[in-house]
CSV table of C-alpha atoms and ligand atoms in Angstrom, one decimal:
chain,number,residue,atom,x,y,z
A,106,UNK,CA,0.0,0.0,0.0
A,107,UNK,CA,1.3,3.7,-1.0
A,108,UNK,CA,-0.9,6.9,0.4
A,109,UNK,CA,-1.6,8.6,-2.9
A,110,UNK,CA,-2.3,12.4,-3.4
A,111,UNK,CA,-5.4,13.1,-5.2
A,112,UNK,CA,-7.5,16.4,-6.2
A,113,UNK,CA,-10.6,16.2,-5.4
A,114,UNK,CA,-13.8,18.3,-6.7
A,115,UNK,CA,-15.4,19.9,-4.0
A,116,UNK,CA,-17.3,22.2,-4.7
A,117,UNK,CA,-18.7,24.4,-7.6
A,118,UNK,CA,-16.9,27.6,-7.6
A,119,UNK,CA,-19.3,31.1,-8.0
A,120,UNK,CA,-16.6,33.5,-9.7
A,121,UNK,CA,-12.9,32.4,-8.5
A,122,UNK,CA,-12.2,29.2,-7.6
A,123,UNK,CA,-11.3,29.2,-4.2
A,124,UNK,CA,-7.9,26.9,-2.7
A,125,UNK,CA,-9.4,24.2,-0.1
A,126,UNK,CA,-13.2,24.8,-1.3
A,127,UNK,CA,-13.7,24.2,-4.7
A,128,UNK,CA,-10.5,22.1,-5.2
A,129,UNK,CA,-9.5,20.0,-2.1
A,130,UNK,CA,-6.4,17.7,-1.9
A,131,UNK,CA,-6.8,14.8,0.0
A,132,UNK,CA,-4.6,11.2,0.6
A,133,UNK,CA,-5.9,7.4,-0.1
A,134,UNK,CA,-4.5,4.3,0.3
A,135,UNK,CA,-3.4,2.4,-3.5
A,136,UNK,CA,-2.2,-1.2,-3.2
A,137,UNK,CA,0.5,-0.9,-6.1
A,138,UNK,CA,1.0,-4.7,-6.3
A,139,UNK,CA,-2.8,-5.3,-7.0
A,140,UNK,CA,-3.7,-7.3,-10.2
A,141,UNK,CA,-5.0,-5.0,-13.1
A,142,UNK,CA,-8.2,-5.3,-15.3
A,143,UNK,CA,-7.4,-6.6,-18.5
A,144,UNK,CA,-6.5,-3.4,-20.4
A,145,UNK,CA,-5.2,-1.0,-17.5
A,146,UNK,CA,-2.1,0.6,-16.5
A,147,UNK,CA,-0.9,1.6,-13.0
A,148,UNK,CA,0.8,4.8,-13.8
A,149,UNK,CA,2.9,7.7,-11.7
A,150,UNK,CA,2.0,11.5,-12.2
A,151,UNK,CA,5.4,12.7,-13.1
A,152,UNK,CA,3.5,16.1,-14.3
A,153,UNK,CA,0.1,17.3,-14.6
A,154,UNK,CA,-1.2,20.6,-16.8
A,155,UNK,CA,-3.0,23.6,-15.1
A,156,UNK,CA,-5.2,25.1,-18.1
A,157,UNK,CA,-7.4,28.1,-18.2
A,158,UNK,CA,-10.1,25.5,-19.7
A,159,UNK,CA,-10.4,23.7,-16.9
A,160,UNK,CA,-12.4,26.6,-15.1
A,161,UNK,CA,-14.9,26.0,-17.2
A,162,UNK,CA,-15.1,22.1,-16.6
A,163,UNK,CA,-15.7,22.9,-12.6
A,164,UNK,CA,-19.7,23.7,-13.3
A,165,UNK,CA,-22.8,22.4,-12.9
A,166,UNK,CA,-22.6,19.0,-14.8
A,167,UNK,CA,-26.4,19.9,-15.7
A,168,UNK,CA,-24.8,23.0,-18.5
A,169,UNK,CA,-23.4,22.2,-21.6
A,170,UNK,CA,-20.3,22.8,-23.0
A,171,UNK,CA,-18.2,21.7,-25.3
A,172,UNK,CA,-15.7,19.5,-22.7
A,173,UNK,CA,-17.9,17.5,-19.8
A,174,UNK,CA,-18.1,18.9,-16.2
A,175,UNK,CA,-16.1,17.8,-13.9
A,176,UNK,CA,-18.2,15.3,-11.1
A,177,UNK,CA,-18.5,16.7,-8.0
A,178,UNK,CA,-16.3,14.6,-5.2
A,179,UNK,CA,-14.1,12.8,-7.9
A,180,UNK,CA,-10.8,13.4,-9.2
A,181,UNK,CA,-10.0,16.2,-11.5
A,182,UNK,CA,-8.2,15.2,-15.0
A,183,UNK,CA,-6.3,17.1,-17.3
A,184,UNK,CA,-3.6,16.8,-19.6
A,185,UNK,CA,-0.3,14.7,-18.0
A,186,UNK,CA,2.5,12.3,-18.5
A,187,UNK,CA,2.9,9.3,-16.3
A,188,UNK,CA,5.2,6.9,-16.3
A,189,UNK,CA,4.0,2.7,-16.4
A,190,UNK,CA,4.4,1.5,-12.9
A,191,UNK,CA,2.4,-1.7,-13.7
A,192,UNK,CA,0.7,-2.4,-17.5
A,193,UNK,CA,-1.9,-5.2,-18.1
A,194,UNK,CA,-2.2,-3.4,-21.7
A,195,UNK,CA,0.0,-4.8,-24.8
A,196,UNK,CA,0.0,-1.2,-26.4
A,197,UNK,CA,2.4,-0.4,-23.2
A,198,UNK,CA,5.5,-1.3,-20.9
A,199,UNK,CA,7.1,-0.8,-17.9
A,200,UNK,CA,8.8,2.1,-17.4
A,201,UNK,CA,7.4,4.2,-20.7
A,202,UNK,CA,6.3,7.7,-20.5
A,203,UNK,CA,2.6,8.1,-21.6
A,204,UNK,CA,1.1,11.8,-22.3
A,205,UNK,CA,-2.6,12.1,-22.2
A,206,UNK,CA,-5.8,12.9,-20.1
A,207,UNK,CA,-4.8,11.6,-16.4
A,208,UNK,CA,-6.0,12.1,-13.2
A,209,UNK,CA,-4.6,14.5,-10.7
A,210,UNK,CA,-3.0,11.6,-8.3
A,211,UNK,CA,-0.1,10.8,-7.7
A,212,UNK,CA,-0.5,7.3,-8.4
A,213,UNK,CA,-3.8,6.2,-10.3
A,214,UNK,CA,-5.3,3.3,-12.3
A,215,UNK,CA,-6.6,4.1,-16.1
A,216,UNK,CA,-8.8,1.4,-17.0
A,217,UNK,CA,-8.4,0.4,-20.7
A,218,UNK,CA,-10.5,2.7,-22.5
A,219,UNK,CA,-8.6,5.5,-20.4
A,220,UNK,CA,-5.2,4.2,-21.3
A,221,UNK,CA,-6.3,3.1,-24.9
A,222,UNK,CA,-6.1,7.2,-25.1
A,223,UNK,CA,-2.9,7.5,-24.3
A,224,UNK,CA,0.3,7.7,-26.4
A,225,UNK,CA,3.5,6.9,-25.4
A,226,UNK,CA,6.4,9.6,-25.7
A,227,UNK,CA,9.9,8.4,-26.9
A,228,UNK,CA,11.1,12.2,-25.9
A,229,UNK,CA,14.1,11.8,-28.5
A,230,UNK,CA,14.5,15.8,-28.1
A,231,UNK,CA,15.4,15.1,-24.3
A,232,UNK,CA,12.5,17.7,-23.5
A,233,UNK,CA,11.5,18.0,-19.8
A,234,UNK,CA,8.2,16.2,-19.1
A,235,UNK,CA,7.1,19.5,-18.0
A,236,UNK,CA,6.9,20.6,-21.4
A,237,UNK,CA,4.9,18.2,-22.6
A,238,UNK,CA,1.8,19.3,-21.8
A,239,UNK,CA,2.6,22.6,-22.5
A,240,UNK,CA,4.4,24.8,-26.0
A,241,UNK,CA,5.0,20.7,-27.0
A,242,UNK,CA,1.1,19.6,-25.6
A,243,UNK,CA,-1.8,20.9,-25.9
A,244,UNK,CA,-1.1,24.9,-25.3
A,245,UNK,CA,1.5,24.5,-28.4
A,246,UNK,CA,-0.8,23.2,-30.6
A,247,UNK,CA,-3.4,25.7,-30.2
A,248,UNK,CA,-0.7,28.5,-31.1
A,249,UNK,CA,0.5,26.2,-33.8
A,250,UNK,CA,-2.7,25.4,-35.3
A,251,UNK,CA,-3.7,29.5,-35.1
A,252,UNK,CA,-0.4,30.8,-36.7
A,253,UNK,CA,0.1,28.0,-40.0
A,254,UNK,CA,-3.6,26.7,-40.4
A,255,UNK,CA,-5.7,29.3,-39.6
A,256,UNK,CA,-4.1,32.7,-39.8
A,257,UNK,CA,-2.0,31.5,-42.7
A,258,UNK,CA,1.1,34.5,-41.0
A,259,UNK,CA,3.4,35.7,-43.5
A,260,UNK,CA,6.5,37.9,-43.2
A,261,UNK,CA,4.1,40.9,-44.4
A,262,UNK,CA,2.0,40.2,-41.6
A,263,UNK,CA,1.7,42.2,-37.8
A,264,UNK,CA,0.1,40.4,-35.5
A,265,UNK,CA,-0.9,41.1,-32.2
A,266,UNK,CA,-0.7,38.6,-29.2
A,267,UNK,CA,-3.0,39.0,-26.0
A,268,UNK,CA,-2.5,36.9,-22.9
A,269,UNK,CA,1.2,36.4,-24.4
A,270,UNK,CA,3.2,35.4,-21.6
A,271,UNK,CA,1.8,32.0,-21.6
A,272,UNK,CA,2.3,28.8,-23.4
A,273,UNK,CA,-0.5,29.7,-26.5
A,274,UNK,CA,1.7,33.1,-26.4
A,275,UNK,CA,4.9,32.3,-26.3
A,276,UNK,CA,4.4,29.9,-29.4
A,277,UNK,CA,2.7,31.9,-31.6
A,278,UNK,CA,5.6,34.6,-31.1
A,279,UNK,CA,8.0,32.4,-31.8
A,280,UNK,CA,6.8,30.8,-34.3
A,281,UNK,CA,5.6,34.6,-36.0
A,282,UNK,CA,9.2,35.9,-35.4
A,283,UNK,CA,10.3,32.5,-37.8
A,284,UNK,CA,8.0,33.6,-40.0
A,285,UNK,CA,9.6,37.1,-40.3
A,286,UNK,CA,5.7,38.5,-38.7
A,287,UNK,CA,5.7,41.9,-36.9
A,288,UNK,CA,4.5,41.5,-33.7
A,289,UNK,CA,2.8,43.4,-31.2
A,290,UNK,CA,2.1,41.3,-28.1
A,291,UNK,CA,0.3,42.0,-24.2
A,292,UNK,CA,0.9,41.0,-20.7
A,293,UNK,CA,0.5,41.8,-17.1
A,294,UNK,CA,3.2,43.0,-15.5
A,295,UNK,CA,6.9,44.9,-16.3
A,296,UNK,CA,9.4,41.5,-15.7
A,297,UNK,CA,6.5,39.7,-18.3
A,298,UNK,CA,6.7,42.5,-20.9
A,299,UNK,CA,10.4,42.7,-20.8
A,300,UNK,CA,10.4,38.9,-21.3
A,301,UNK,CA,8.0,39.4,-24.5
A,302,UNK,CA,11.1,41.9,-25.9
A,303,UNK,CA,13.8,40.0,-24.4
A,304,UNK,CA,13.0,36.4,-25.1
A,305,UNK,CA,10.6,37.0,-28.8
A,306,UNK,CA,11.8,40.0,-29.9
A,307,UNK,CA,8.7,41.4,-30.2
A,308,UNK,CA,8.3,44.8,-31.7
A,309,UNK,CA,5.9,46.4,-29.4
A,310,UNK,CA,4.8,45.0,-26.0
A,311,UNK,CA,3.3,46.5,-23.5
A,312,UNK,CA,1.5,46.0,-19.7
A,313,UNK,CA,-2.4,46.1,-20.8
A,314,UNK,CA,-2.7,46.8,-16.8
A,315,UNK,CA,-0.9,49.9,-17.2
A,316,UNK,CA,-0.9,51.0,-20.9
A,317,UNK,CA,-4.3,51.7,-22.7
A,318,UNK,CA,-4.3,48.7,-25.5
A,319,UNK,CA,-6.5,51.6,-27.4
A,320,UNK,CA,-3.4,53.9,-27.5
A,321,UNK,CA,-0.6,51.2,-28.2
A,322,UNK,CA,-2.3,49.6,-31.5
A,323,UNK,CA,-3.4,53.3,-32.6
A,324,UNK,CA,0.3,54.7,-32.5
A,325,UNK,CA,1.4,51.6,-33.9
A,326,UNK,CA,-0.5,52.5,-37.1
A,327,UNK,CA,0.8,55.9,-37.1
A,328,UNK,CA,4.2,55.1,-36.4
A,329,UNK,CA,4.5,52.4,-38.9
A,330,UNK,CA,2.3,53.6,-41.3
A,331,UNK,CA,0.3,50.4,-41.4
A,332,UNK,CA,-2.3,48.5,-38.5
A,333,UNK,CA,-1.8,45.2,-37.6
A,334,UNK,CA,-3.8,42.9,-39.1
A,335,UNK,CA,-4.2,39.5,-37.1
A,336,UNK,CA,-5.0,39.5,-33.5
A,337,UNK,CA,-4.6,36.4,-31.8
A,338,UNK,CA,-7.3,36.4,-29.0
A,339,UNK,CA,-6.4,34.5,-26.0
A,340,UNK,CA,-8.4,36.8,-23.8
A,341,UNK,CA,-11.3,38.8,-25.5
A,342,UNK,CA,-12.8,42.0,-22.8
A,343,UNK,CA,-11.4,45.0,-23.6
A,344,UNK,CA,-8.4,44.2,-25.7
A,345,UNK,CA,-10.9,42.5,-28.1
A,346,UNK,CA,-12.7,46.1,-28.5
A,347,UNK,CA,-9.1,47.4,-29.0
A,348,UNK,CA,-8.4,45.1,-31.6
A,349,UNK,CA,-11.7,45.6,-33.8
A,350,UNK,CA,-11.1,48.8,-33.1
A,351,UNK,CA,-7.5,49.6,-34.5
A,352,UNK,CA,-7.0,46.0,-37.0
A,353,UNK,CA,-6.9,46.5,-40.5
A,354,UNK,CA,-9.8,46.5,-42.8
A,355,UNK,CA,-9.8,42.9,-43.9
A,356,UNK,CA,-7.8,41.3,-41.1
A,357,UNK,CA,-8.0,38.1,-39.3
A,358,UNK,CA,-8.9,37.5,-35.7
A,359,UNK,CA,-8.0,34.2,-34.2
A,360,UNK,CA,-10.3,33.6,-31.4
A,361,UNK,CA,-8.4,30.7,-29.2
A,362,UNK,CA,-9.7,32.3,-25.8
A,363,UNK,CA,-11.5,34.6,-23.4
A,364,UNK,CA,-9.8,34.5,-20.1
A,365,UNK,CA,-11.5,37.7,-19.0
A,366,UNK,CA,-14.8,35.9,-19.0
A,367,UNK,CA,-13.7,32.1,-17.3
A,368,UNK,CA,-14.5,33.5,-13.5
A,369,UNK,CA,-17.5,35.9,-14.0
A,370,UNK,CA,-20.5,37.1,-16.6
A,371,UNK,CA,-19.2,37.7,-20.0
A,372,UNK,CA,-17.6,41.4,-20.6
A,373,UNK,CA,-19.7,42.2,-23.6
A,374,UNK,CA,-17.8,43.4,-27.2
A,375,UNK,CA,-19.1,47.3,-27.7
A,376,UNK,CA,-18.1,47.5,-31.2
A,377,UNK,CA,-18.8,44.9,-32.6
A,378,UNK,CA,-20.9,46.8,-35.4
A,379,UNK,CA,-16.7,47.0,-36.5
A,380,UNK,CA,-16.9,43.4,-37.9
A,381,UNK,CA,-19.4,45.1,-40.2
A,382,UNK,CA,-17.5,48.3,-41.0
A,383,UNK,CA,-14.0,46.4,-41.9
A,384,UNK,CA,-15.7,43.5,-43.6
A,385,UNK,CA,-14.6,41.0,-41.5
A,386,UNK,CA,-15.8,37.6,-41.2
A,387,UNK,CA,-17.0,36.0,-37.8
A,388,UNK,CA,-17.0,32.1,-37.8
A,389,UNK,CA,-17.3,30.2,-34.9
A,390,UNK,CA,-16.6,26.3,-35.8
A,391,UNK,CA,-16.7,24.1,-32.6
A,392,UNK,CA,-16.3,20.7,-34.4
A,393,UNK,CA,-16.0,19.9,-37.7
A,394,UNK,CA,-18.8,17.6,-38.5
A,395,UNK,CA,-20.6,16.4,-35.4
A,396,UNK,CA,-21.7,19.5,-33.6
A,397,UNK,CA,-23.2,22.2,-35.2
A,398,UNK,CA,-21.6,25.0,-36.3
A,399,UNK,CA,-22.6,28.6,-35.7
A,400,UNK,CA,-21.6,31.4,-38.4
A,401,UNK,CA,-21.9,34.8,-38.7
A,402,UNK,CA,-20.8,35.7,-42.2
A,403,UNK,CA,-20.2,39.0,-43.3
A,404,UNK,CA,-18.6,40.3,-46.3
A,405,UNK,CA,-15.6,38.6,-48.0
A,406,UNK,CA,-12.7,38.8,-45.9
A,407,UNK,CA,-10.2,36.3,-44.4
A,408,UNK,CA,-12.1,34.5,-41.8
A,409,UNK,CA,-11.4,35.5,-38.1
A,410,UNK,CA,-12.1,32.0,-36.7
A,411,UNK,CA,-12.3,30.6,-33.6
A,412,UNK,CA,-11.5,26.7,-32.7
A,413,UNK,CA,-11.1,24.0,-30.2
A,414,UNK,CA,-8.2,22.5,-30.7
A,415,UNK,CA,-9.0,18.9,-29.6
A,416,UNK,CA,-11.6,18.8,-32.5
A,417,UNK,CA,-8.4,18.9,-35.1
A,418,UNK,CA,-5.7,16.6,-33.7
A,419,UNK,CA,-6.2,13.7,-36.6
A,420,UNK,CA,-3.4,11.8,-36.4
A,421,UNK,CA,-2.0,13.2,-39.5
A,422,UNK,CA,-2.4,17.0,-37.7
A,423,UNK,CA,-0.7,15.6,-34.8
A,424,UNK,CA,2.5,13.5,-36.9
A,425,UNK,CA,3.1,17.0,-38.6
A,426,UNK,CA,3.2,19.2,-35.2
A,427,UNK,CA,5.5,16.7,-33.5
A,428,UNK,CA,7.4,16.6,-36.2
A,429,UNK,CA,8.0,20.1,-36.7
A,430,UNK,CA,7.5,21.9,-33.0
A,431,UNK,CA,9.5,19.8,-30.7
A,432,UNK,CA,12.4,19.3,-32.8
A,433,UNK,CA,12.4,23.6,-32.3
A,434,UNK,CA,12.0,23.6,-28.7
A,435,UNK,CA,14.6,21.2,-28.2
A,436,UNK,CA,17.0,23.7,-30.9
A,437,UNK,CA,15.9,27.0,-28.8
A,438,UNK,CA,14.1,28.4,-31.6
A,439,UNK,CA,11.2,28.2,-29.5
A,440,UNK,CA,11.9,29.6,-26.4
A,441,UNK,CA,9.8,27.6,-23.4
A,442,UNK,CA,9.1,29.4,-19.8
A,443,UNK,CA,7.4,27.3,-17.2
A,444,UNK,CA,5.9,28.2,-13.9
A,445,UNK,CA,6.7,24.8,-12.1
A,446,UNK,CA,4.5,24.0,-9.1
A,447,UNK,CA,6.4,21.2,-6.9
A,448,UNK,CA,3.0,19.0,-5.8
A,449,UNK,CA,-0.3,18.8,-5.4
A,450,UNK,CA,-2.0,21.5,-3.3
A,451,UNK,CA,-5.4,22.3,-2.3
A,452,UNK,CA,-5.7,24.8,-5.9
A,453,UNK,CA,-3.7,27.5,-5.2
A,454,UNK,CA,-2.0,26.8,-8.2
A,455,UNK,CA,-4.8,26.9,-10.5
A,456,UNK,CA,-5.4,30.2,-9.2
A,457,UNK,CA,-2.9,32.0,-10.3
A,458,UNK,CA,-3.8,31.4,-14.0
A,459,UNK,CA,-7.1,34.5,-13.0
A,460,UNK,CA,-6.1,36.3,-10.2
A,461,UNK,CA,-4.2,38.5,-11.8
A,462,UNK,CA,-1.3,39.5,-8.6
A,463,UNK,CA,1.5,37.8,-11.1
A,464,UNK,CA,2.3,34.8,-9.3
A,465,UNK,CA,2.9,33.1,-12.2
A,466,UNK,CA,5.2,33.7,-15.1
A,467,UNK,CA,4.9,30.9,-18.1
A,468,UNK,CA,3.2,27.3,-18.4
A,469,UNK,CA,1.3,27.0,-15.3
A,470,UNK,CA,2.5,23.5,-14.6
A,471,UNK,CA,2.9,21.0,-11.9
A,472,UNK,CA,5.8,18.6,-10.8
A,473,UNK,CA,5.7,15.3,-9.3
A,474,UNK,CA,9.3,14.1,-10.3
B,208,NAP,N1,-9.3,27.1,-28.3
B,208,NAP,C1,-8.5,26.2,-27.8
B,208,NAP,O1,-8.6,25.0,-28.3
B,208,NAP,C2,-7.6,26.5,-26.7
B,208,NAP,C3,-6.6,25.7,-26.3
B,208,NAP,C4,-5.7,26.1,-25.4
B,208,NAP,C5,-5.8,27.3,-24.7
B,208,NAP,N2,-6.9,28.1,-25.1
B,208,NAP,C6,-7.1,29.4,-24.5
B,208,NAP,O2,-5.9,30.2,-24.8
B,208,NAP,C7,-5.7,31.2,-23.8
B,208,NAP,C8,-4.3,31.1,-23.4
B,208,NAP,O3,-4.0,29.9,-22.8
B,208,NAP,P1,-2.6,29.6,-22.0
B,208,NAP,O4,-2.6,28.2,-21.6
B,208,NAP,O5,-1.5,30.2,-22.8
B,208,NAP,O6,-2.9,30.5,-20.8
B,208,NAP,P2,-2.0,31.3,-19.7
B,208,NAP,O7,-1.4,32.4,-20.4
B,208,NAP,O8,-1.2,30.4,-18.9
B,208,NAP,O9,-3.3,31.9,-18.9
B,208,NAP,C9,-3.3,32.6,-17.8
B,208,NAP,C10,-2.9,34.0,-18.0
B,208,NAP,O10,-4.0,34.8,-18.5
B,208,NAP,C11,-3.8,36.2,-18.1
B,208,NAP,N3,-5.0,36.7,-17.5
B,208,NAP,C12,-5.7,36.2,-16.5
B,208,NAP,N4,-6.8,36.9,-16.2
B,208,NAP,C13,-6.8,37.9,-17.2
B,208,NAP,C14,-7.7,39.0,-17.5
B,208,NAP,N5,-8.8,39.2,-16.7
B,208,NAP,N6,-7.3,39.8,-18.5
B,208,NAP,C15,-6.3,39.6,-19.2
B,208,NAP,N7,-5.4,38.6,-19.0
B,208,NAP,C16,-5.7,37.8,-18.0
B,208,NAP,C17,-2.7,36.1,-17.0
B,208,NAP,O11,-1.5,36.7,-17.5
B,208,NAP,P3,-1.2,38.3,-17.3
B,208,NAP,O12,-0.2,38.4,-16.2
B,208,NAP,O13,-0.5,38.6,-18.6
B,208,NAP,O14,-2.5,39.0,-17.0
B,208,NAP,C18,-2.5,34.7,-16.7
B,208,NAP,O15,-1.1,34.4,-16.4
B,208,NAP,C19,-6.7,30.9,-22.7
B,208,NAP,O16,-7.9,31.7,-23.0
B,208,NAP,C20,-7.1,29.4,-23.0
B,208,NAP,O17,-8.3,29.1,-22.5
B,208,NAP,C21,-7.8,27.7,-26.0
């Protein structure tokens, strides 16, 4: 028998999720030498993913969405790696790494349709398993899957970057500055905007907290003669109004994300009548075949488009991001910061993805090595 570290649902947060309350670690008893069901592994956390998205999954299980609630009193999941402690599945040995949905435990049994999910790493790039699950998991894709499928960036592009100090941010920089893409790109506090400059090389970034997103975009038109024209969204509010307000007629906005809205009523777009004005195209696309999709179409111009990236991974989309974006992390051409939390806790963690007093800086990610 081991004591195992689990997080627990507790309770359903009303606006911020609250360390203890809503989340709540707690300690069982796992006999580790136990027989498997045919199919299972018995893995160990080595890390676990704290994503903005997750706020949304700690609701009432009775709303839809488009990932299921989590169940009140069970263990959370998100995106991990694990290592095979125990395997009673061919697909998987001893001792391999497996990155997929696991449970926040520190030990925990995947029955087979669980583990059937997962895929085993060979981490040839020598990558810590931190970044995994972030600019070379799920978080990478997204910024991946905005900057070459959907935005289509070229040198003669400017983009601007919202919410950029995290993993969607910090690929779509780097990957815009390969590219040979202005960049204009947001964050909360000085050390993160000097990170943005430092790290990306990005041409303009700025504290939204303290400079007027309004003002920045504006003078960037005057000074260069030319607005930006893609805005990668990661947080909608009032840099979304900035952005319709100041992109170029024609432009693209790539809605991955509205972190302003996760822990309270939605902010509400004032101008959106600019969509109209600049001929912009508003599609909304939240699977490709089985759900429905909603569209707002108005005149002819390059799509702004929002996605979820889990409906695109085929296994052809997810052969040609391995191929390409780890390979570049591993070569430094895509710079990684993590914010490496050492354990479980009772949330505290997952807090500082909203609560905006900068205590974290990069992948909000957890460590069980
Ligand atoms: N569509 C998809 O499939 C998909 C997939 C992955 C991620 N996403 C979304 O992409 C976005 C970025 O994800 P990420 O993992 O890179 O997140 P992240 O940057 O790690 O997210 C947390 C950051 O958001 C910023 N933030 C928090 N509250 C804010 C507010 N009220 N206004 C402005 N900024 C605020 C904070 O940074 P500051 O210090 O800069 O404020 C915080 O550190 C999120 O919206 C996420 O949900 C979407």
């Amino acid at each position: 028998m081991v004591k195992v570290e689990q997080m627990i649902f507790n309770a359903i947060p009303s606006g911020m999720p609250v360390p203890g309350e809503t989340l709540k670690k707690v300690e069982r008893e796992l006999d580790l030498d136990a027989p498997l069901d045919d199919g299972a592994v018995l893995l160990k956390a080595l890390t676990l993913s704290w994503d903005p998205y997750l706020r949304g999954r700690m609701r009432d299980e009775s709303k839809e969405s488009y990932v299921p609630a989590f169940k009140l009193g069970e263990v959370i999941a998100n995106f991990g790696v694990g290592e095979v402690v125990q395997s009673a599945n061919s697909t998987f040995q001893q001792g391999q790494k497996l990155y997929g949905s696991l449970d926040f435990a520190t030990y925990q049994v995947l029955p087979k349709d669980r583990a059937d999910s997962l895929v085993a790493l060979d981490n040839k790039e020598g990558l810590p398993w931190t970044t995994w699950v972030g600019s070379a998991g799920m978080p990478g894709q997204t910024a991946w899957w905005a900057v070459e499928k959907v935005a289509k960036l070229s040198k003669d592009d400017t983009v601007f970057v919202s919410g950029a100090s995290g993993p969607v941010g910090q690929v779509t920089l780097a990957l815009a500055k390969k590219i040979g893409a202005k960049t204009i790109a947001s964050a909360g506090s000085p050390e993160k905007v000097d990170f943005l400059r430092d790290t990306y090389g990005v041409d303009r970034a700025f504290n939204y907290k303290t400079e007027d997103a309004n003002q920045v975009l504006a003078q960037w038109a005057k000074d260069t003669g030319k607005p930006f024209n893609v805005y990668v969204d990661n947080v909608a509010g009032p840099q979304l109004e900035a952005a319709l307000e100041n992109i170029a007629r024609g432009g693209t906005i790539v809605a991955i994300g509205a972190v302003t809205d996760y822990n309270g009523s939605p902010y509400g777009i004032r101008n959106v009548f600019q969509v109209v004005a600049k001929e912009l195209r508003w599609e909304v696309r939240r699977s490709p075949a089985s759900l429905p999709s909603l569209a707002l179409t108005y005149g002819h111009a390059p799509a702004p488009q929002g996605f979820i990236i889990l409906n695109h991974l085929t296994p052809e989309v997810l052969n040609e991001f391995y191929t390409e974006i780890p390979p570049a992390i591993a070569s430094g051409s895509i710079p990684v910061k993590e914010h490496i939390f050492k354990g479980l806790d009772n949330g505290e963690s997952f807090l500082t993805l909203f609560d905006q007093k900068n205590s974290n800086f990069g992948k909000a990610v957890i460590s069980l090595e």
